[in-house]
CSV table of C-alpha atoms and ligand atoms in Angstrom, one decimal:
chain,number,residue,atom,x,y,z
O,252,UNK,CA,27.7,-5.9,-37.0
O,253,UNK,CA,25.0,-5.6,-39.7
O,254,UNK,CA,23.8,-9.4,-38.5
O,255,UNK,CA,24.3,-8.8,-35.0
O,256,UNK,CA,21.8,-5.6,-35.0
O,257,UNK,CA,19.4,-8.1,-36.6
O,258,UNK,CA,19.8,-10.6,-34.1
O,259,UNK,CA,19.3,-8.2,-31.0
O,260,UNK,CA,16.5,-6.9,-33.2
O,261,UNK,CA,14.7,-10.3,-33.2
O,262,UNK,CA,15.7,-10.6,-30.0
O,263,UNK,CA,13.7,-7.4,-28.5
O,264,UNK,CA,10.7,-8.1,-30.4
O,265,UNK,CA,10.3,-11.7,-29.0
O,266,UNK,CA,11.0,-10.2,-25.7
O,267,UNK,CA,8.7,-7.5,-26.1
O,268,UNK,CA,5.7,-10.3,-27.9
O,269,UNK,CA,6.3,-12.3,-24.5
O,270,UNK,CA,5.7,-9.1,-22.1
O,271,UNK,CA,2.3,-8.2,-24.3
O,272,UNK,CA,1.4,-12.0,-24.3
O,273,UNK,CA,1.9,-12.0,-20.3
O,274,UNK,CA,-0.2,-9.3,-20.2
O,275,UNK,CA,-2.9,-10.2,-21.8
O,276,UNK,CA,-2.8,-13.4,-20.3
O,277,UNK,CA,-2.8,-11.4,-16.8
O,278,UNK,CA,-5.8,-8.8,-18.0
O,279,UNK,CA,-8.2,-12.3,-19.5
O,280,UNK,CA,-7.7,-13.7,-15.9
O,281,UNK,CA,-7.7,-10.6,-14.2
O,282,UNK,CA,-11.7,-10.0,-15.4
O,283,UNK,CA,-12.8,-13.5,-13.7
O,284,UNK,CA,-10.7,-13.2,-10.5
O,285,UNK,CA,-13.0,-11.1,-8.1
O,286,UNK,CA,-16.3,-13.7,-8.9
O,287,UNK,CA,-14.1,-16.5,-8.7
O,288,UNK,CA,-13.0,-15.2,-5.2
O,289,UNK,CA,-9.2,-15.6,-6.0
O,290,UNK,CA,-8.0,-12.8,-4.1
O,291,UNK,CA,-6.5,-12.5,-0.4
O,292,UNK,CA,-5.9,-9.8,1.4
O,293,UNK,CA,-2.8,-9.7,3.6
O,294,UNK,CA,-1.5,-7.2,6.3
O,295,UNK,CA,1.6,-6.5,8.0
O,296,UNK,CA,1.9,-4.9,11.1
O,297,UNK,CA,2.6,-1.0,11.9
O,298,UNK,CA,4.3,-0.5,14.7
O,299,UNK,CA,4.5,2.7,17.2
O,300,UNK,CA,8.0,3.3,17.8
O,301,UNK,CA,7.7,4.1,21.4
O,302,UNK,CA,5.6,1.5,22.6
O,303,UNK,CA,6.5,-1.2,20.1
O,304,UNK,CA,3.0,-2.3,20.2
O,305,UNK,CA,0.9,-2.7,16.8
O,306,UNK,CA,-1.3,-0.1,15.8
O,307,UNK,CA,-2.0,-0.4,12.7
O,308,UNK,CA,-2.6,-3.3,9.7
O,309,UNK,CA,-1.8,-2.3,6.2
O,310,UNK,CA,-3.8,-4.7,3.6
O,311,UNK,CA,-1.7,-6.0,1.1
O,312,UNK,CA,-3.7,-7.7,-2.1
O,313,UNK,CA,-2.7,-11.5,-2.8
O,314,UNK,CA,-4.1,-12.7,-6.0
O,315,UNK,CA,-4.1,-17.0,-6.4
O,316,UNK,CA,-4.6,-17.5,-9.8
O,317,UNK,CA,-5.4,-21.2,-10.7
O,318,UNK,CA,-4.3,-20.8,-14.7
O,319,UNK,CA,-1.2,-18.5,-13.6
O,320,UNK,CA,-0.3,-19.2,-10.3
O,321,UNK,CA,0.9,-16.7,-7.6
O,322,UNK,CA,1.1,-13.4,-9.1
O,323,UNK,CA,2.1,-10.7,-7.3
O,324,UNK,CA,0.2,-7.2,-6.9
O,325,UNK,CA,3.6,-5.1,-8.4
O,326,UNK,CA,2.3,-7.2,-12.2
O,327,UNK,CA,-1.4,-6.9,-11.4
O,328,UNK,CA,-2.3,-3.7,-9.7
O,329,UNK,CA,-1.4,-1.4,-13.3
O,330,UNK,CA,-3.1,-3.7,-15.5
O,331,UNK,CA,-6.5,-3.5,-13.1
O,332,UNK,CA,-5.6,0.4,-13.1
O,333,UNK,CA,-5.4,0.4,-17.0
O,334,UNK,CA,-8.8,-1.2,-17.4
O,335,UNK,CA,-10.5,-0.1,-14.8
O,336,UNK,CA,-10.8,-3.5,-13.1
O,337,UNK,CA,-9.0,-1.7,-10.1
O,338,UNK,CA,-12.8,0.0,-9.3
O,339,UNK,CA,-14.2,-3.0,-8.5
O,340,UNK,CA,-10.7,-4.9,-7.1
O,341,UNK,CA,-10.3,-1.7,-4.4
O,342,UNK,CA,-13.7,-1.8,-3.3
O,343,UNK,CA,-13.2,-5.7,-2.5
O,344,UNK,CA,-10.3,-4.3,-0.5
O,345,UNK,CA,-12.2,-1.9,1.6
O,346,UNK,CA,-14.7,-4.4,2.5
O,347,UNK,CA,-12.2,-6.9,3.1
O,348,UNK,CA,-9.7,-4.7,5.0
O,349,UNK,CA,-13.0,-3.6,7.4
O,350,UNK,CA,-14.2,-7.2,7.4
O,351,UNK,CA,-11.0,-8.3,9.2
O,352,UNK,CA,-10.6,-5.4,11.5
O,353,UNK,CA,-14.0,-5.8,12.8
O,354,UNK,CA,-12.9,-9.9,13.2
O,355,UNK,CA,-10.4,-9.1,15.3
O,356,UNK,CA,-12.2,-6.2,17.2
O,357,UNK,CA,-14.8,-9.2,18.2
O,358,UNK,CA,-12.2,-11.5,19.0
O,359,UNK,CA,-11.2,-9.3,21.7
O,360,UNK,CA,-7.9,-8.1,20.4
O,361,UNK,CA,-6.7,-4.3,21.1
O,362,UNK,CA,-8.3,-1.9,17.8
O,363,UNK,CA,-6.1,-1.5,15.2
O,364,UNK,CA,-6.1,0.7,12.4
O,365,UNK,CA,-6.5,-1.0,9.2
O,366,UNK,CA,-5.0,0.8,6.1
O,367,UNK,CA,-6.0,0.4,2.3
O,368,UNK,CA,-3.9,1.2,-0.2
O,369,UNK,CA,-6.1,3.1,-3.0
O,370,UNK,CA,-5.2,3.9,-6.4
O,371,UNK,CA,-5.4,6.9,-7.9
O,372,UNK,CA,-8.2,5.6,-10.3
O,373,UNK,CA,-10.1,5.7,-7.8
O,374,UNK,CA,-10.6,9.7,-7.2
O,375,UNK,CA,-12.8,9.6,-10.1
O,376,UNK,CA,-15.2,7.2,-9.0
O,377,UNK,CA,-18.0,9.6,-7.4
O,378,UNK,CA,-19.3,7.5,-5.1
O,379,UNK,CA,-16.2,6.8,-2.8
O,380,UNK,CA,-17.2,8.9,-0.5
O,381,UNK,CA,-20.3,7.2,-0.3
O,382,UNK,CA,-19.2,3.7,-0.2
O,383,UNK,CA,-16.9,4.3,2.4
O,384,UNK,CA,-19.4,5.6,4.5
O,385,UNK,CA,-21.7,2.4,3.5
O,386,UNK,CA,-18.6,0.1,4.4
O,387,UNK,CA,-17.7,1.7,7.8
O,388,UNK,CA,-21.6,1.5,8.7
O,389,UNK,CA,-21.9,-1.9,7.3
O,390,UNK,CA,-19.0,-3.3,9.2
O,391,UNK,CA,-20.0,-1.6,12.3
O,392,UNK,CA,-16.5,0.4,12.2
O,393,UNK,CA,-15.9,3.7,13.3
O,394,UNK,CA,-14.0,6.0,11.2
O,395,UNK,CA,-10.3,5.8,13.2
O,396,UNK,CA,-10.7,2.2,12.3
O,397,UNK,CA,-9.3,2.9,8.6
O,398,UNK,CA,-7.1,4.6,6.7
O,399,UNK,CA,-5.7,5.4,3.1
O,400,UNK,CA,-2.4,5.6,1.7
O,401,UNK,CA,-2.4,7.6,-1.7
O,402,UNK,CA,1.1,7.1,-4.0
O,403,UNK,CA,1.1,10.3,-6.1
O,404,UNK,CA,1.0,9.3,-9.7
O,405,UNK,CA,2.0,11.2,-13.4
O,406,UNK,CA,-1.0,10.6,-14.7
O,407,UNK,CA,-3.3,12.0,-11.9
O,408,UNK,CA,-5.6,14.6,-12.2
O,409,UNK,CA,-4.7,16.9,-9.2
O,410,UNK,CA,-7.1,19.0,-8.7
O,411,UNK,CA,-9.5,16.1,-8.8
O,412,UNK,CA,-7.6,13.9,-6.4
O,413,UNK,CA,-7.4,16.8,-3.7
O,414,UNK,CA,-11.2,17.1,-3.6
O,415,UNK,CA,-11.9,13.5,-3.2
O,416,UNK,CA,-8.8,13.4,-0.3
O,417,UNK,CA,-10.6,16.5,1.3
O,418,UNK,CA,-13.9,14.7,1.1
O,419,UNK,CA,-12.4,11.3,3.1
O,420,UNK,CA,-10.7,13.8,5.2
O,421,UNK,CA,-14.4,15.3,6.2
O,422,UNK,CA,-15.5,11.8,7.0
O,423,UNK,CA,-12.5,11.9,9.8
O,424,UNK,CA,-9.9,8.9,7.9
O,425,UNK,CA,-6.5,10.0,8.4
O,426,UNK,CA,-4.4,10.3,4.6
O,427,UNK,CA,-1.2,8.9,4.1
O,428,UNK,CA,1.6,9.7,1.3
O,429,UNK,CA,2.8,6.4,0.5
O,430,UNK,CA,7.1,6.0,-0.9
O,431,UNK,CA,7.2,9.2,0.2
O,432,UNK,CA,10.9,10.9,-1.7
O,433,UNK,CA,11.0,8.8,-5.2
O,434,UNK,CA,8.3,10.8,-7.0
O,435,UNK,CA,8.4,13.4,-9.1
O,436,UNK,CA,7.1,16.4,-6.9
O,437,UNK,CA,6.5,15.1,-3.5
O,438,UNK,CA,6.7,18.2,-1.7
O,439,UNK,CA,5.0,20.3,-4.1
O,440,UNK,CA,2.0,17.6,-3.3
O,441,UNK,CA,2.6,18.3,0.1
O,442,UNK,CA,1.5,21.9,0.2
O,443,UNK,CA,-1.8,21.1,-1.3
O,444,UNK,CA,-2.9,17.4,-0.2
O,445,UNK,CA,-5.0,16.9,3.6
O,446,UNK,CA,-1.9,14.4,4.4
O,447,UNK,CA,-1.8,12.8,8.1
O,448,UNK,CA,1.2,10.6,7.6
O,449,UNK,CA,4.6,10.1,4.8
O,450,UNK,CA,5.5,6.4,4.3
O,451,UNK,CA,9.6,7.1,4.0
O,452,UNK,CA,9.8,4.6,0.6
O,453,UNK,CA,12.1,1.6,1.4
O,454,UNK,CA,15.0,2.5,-0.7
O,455,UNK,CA,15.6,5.1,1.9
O,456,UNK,CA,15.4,2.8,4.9
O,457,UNK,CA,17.1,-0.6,3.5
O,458,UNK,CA,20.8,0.4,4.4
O,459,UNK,CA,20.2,3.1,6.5
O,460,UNK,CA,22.8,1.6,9.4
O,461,UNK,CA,25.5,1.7,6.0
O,462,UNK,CA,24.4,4.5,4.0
O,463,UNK,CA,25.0,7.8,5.4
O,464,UNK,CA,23.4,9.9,3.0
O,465,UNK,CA,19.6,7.7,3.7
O,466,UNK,CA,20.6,7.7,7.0
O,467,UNK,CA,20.3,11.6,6.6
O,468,UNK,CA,17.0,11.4,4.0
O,469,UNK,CA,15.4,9.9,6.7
O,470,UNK,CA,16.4,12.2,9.3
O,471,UNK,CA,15.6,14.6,7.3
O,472,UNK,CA,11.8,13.6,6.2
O,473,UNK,CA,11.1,13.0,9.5
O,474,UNK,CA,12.0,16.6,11.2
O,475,UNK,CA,10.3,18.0,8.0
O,476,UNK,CA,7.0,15.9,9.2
O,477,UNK,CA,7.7,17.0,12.8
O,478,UNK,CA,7.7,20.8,11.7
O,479,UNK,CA,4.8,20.0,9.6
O,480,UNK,CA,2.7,18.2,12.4
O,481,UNK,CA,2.6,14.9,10.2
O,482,UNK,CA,3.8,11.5,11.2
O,483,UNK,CA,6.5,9.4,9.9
O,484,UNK,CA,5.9,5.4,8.8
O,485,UNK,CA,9.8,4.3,7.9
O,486,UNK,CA,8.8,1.2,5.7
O,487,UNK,CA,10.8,-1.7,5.0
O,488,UNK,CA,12.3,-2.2,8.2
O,489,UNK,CA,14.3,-5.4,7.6
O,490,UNK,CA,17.3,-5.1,10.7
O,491,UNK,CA,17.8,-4.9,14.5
O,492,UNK,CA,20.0,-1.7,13.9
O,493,UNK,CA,17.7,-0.3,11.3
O,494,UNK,CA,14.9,-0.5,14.1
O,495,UNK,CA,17.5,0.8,16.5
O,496,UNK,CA,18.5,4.3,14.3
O,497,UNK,CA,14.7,5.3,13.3
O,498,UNK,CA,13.9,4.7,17.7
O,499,UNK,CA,17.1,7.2,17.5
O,500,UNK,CA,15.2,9.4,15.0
O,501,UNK,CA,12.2,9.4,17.0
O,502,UNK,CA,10.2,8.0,13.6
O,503,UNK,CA,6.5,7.6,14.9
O,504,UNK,CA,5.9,4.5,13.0
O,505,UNK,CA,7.5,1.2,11.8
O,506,UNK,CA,6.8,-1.0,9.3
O,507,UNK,CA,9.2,-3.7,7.5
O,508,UNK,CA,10.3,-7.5,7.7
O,509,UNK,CA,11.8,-6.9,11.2
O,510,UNK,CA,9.0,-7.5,12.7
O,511,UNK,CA,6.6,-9.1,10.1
O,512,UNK,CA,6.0,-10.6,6.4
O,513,UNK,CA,2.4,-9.2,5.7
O,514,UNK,CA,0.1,-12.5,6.9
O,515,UNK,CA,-3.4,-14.1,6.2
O,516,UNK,CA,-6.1,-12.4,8.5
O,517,UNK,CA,-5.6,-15.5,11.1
O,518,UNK,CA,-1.9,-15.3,11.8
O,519,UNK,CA,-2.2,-11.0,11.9
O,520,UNK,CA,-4.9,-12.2,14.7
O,521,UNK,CA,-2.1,-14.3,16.0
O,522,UNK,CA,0.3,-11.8,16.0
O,523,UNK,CA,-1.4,-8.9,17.4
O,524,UNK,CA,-2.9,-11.3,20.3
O,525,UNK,CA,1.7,-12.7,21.2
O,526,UNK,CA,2.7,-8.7,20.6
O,527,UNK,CA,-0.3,-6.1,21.9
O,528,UNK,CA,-1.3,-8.0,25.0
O,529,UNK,CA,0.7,-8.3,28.0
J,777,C2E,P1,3.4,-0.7,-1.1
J,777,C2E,O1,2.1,-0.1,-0.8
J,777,C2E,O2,4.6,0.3,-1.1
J,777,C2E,O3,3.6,-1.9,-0.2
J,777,C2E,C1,4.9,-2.3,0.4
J,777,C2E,C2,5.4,-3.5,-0.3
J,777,C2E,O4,6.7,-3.8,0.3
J,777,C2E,C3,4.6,-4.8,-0.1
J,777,C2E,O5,4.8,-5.5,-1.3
J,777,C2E,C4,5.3,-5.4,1.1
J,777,C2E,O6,5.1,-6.8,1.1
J,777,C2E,C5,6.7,-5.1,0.8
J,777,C2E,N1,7.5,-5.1,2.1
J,777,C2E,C6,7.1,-4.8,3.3
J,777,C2E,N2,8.1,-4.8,4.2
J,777,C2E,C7,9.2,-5.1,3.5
J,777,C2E,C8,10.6,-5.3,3.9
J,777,C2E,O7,11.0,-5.2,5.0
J,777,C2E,N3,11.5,-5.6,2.9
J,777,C2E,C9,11.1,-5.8,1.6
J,777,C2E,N4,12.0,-6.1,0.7
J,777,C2E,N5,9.8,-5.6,1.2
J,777,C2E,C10,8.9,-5.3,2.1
J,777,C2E,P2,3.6,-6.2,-2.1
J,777,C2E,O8,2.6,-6.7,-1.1
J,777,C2E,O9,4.1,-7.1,-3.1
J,777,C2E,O10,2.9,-4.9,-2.8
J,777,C2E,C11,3.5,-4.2,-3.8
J,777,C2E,C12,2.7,-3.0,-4.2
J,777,C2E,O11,1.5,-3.4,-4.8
J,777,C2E,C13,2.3,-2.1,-3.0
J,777,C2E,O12,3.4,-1.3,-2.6
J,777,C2E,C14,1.2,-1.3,-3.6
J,777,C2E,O13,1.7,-0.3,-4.3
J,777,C2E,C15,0.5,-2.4,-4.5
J,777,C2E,N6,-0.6,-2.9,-3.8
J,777,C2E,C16,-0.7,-4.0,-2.9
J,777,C2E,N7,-1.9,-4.2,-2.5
J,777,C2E,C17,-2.7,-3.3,-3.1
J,777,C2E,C18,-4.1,-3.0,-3.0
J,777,C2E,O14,-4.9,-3.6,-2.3
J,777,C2E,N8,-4.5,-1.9,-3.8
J,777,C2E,C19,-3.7,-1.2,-4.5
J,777,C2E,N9,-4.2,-0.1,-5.2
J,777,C2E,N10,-2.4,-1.4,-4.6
J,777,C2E,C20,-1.9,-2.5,-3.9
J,778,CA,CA1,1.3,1.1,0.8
J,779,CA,CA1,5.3,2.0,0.0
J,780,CA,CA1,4.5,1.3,-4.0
């Protein structure tokens, strides 16, 4: 036993040197990536429930490394958080997300909302407020054209967070709570955060046509939004009968592979031109 606990000891601290090597392979890379324009941003389509057209684009971050190859936001995103790299990563996103919504906007398609994910790092940069009004301006959007999604976070600094959320609420951008259900106090949060919109977290909507008791979650979040006058986006939409339950529901909004993997700017163009015009 005495040689086996040794083993499993060796064992954990090789596993545990690879997962700090990885990650400081990811953080040396991470610094360079934004100059060396190795980022993408994606979007997948949000769809209105009633009218199944698009009406909104939430931009997901693609990072192509050339030393590490394809690695995906879930690994990245917390080290950029930890160091700080995420101020500088997010604000490519808002320019990016805008960039493309104004693109399509030219090319003639029907406006879309385009929604940015922002990290919670990102309250306590002062001038957010400010940059998003510089962005909007600069890309000659006006302010229905984005939105945010906040993911509440242990570490967050609450009071802080609500005074930035009721500054971008001033400028007129609509808040969402994104994985709405798996935190730690979501509906405490709820009370105090200018929130539009609760993303229903995938875990809740994958195997909702088998799983009576998410079947019911989601019911339940979503007359709980209705009371509340907020709007439901049921994520992770992956199924015809899925689709079919949260029409059922009356959700307002649908997201999920059902109806699209998040795409490159063109092929959202493509999709919003074959879906949103008759
Ligand atoms: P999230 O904001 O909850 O985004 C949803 C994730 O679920 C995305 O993964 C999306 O590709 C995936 N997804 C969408 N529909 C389905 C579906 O039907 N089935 C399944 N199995 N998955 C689906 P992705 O793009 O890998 O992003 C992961 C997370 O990374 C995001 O979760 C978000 O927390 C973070 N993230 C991505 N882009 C950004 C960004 O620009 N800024 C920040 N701060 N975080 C980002
Ligand atoms: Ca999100
Ligand atoms: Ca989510
Ligand atoms: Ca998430």
């Amino acid at each position: 036993a005495k040689e086996n606990g040794r083993d499993q000891f060796h064992f954990y601290t090789a596993a545990l040197h690879e997962r700090l090597d990885q990650r400081l392979k990811i953080e040396k890379h991470l610094r360079k990536a934004l100059e060396r324009n190795e980022f993408e941003l994606f979007f997948q389509a949000i769809v209105d429930t009633r009218t199944d057209r698009i009406v909104g684009m939430e931009s997901l971050i693609r990072w192509n490394s050339p030393d590490l190859g394809r690695v995906p936001p879930n690994q990245f995103i917390p080290i950029a958080e930890e160091t700080n790299l995420i101020l500088d990563i997010g604000e490519w996103v808002l320019w990016e997300a805008c960039r493309w919504n104004k693109t399509w906007q030219k090319q003639g398609l029907p406006p879309v909302t385009v929604t940015v994910n922002l990290s919670s790092r990102q309250f306590y940069d002062h001038k957010l407020k400010e940059t998003i009004v510089r962005i909007l301006e600069i890309s000659g959007l006006t302010k229905d054209s984005l939105e945010i999604e906040i993911t509440e976070s242990m570490t967050m600094d609450v009071g802080r967070a609500i005074s930035t959320l009721k500054e971008l609420k001033q400028l007129g951008l609509q808040i969402a709570m994104d994985d709405f259900g798996t935190g730690y106090s979501s509906l405490a949060y709820l009370k105090e955060f200018p929130i539009d919109k609760l993303k229903i977290d995938q875990s809740f909507v994958k195997g909702i046509e088998t799983n009576p008791i998410n079947a019911s979650i989601v019911n339940t979040i979503i007359s709980m939004a209705r009371n509340m006058r907020m709007k439901v986006i049921a994520e992770g939409v992956e199924t015809e009968e899925a689709q079919r339950i949260l029409k059922e529901y009356d959700c307002h909004y649908m997201q999920g592979y059902y109806f699209s993997r998040p795409l490159c700017g063109e092929e959202a163009a493509q999709l919003m031109s074959i879906r949103n015009i008759d």
